Short mmCIF file of C-alpha atoms and ligand atoms in Angstrom, two decimals:
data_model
loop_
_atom_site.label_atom_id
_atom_site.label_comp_id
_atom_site.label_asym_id
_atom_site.label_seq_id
_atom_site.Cartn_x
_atom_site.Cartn_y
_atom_site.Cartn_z
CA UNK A 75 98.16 108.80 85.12
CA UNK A 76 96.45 108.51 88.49
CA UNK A 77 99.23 107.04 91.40
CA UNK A 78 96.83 105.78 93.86
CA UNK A 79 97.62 105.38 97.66
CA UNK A 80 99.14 101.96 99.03
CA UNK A 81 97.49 101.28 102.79
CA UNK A 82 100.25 99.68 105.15
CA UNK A 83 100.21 97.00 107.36
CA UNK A 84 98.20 96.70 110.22
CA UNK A 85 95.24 99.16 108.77
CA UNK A 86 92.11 96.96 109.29
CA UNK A 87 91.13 97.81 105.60
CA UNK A 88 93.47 95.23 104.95
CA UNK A 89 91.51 92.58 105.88
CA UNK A 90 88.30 93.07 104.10
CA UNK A 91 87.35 90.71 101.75
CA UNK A 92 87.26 91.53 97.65
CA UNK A 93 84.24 91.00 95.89
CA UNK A 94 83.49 89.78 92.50
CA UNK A 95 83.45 92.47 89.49
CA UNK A 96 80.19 91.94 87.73
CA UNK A 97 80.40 94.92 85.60
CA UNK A 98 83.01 95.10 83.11
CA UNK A 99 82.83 98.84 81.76
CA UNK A 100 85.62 102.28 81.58
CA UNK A 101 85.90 102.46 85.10
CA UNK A 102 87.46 99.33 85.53
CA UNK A 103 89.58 99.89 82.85
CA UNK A 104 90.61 103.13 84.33
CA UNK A 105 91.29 101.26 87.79
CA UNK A 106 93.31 98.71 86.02
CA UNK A 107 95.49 101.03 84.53
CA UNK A 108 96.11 103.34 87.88
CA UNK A 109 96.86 99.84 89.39
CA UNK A 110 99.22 98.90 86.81
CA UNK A 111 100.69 102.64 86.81
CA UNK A 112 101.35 102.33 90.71
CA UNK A 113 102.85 98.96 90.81
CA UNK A 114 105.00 100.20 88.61
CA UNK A 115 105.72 103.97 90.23
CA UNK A 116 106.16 101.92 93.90
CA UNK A 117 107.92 100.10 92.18
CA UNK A 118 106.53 96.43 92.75
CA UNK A 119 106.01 93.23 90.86
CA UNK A 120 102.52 92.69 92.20
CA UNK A 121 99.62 95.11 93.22
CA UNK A 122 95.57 93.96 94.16
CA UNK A 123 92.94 96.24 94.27
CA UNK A 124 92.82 95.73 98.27
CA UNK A 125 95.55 97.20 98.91
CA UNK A 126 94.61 100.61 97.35
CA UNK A 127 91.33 100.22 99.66
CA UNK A 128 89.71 99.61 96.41
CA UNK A 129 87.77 96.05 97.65
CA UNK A 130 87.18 94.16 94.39
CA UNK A 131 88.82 91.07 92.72
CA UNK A 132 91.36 92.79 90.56
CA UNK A 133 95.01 91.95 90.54
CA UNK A 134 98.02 93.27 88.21
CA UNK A 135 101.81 91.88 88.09
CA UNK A 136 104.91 92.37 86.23
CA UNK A 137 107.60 89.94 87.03
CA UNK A 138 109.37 91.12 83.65
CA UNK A 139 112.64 93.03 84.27
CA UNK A 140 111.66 95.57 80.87
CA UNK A 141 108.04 96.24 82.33
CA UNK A 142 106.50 94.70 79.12
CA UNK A 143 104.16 92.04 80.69
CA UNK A 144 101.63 92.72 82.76
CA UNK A 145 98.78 90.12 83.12
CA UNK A 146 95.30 91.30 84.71
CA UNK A 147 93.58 88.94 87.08
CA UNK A 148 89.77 89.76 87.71
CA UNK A 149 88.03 87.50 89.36
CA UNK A 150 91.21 84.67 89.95
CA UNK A 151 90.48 81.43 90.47
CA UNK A 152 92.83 78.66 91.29
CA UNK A 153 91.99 75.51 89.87
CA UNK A 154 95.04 73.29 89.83
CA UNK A 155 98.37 73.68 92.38
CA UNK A 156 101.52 71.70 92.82
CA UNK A 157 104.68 71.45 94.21
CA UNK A 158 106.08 73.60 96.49
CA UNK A 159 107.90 76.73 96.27
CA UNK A 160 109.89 78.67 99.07
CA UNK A 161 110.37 82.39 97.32
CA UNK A 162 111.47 85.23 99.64
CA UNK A 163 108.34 87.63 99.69
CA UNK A 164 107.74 91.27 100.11
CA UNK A 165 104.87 93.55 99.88
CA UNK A 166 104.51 96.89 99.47
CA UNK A 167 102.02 97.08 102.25
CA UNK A 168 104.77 95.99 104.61
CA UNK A 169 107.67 98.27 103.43
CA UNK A 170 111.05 96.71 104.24
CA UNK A 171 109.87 93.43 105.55
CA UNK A 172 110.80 90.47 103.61
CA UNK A 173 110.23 86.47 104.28
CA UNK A 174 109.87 82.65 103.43
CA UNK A 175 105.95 81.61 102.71
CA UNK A 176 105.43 77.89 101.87
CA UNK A 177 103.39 78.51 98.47
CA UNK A 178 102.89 75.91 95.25
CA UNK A 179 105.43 76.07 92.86
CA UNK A 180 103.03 75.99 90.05
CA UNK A 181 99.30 77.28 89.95
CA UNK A 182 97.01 77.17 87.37
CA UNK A 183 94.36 80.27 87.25
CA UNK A 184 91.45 80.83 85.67
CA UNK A 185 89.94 84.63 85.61
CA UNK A 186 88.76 87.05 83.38
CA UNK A 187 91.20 90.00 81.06
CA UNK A 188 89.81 94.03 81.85
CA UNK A 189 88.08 93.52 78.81
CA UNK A 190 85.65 90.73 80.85
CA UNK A 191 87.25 87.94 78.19
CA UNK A 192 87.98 84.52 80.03
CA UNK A 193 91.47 82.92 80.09
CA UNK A 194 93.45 80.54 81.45
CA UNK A 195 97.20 80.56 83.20
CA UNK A 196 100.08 78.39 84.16
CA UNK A 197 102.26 80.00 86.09
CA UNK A 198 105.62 78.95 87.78
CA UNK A 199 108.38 80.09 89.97
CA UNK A 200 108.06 83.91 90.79
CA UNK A 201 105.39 84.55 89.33
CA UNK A 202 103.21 81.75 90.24
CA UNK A 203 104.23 83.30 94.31
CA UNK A 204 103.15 86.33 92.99
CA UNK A 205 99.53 85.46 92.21
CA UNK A 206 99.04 83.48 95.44
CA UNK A 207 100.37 86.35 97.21
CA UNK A 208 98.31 88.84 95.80
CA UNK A 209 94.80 86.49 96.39
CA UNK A 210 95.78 86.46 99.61
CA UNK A 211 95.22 90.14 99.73
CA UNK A 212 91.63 89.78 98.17
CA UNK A 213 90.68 87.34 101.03
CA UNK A 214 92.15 90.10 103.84
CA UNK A 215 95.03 88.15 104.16
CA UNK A 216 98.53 90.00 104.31
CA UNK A 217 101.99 87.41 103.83
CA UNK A 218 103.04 88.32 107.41
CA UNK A 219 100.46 86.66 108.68
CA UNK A 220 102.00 83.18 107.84
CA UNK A 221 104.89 84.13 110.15
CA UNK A 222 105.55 82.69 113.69
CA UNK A 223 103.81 85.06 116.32
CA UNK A 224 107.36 86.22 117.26
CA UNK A 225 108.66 87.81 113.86
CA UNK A 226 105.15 89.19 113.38
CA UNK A 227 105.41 91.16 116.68
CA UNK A 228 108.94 92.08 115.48
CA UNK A 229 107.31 93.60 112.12
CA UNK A 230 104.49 95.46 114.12
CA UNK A 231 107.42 97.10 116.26
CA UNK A 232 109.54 97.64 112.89
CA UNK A 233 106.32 99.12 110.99
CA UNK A 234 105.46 101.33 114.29
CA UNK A 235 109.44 102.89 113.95
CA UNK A 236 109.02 103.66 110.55
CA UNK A 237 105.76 105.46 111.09
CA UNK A 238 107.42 107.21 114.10
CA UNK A 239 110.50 108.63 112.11
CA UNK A 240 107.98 109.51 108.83
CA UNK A 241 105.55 111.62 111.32
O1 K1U B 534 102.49 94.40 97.74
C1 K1U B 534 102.45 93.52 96.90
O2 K1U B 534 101.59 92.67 96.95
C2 K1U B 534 103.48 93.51 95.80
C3 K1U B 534 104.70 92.64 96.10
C4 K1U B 534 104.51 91.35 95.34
C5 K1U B 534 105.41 90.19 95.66
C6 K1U B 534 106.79 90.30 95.69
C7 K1U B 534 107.58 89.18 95.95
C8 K1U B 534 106.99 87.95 96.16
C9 K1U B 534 105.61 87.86 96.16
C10 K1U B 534 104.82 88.97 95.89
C11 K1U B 534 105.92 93.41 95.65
O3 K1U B 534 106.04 93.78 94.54
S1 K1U B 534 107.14 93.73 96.84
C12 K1U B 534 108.41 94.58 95.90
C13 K1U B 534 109.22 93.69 95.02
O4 K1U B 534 109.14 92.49 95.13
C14 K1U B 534 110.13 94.27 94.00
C15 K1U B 534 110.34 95.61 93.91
C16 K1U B 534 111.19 96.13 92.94
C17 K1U B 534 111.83 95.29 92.06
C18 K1U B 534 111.63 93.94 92.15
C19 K1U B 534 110.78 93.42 93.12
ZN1 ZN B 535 101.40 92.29 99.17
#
């Protein structure tokens, strides 16, 4: 079991953008499984490759209170949203920040398993935020960054405190 290390909020790495996996061999499955193995250690609901500086279209989340369902997202697409959903998010990028985002309520996604095997999900409620939140990190984009200009300078001075007291 590998526990891989979580970049915080505002490292530029943050921002890149994900690309496609084309290859779908052991190393991926090993990546997958020291994703799933530190969203779990963190302990999170959500984790995407991005955030472990890792900069390829890989997601893994368990919204399941007994840890027994994870779902694998390579290469997510979105192909159907509706309705609108106001879940309070966090991320483990931003330790001890949590907000609103305006998301769908229900998403449909189309990607491929570790395996490279196609599939289909509808998704609702949590963890329909969940998946939206965590393609957000494959496009650079971090859930603070939906926030007025004023609680995002409030989360830069509450990130730059915590760093203070941890150095
Ligand atoms: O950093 C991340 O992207 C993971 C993030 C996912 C998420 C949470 C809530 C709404 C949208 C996306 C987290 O997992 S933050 C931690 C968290 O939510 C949690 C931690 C322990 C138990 C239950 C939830
Ligand atoms: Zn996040």
């Amino acid at each position: 079991m590998a526990l891989l290390n979580i970049l915080r909020y505002p490292d530029a790495r943050l921002h890149k953008t994900a690309a496609p996996v084309t290859v779908f061999d052991e190393s991926l499955k090993k990546l997958v499984r020291d994703l799933a193995d530190t969203m779990y250690a963190a302990p999170g609901i959500g984790l995407a490759a991005s955030q472990v500086d890792m900069h390829k279209q890989i997601i893994v989340i368990d919204v399941s209170e007994r840890h027994d369902s994870l779902v694998v997202l390579v290469n997510p697409e979105i192909v159907d949203a509706s309705g609108v959903s106001d879940i309070e998010e966090g991320c483990l990028s931003v330790p001890g920040v949590y907000d609103i985002v305006e998301r769908a309520e229900r998403v449909k996604v189309r990607a491929y398993d570790q395996n490279g095997k196609p599939f289909t999900l509808e998704a609702q409620g949590l963890l329909a935020v969940c998946i939206q939140h965590e393609m957000d990190h494959l496009t650079g984009k971090v859930f603070v960054e939906y926030l007025s200009q004023l609680k995002q300078q409030r989360v830069r001075a509450k990130l730059a405190k915590q760093l203070r007291k941890s150095a």
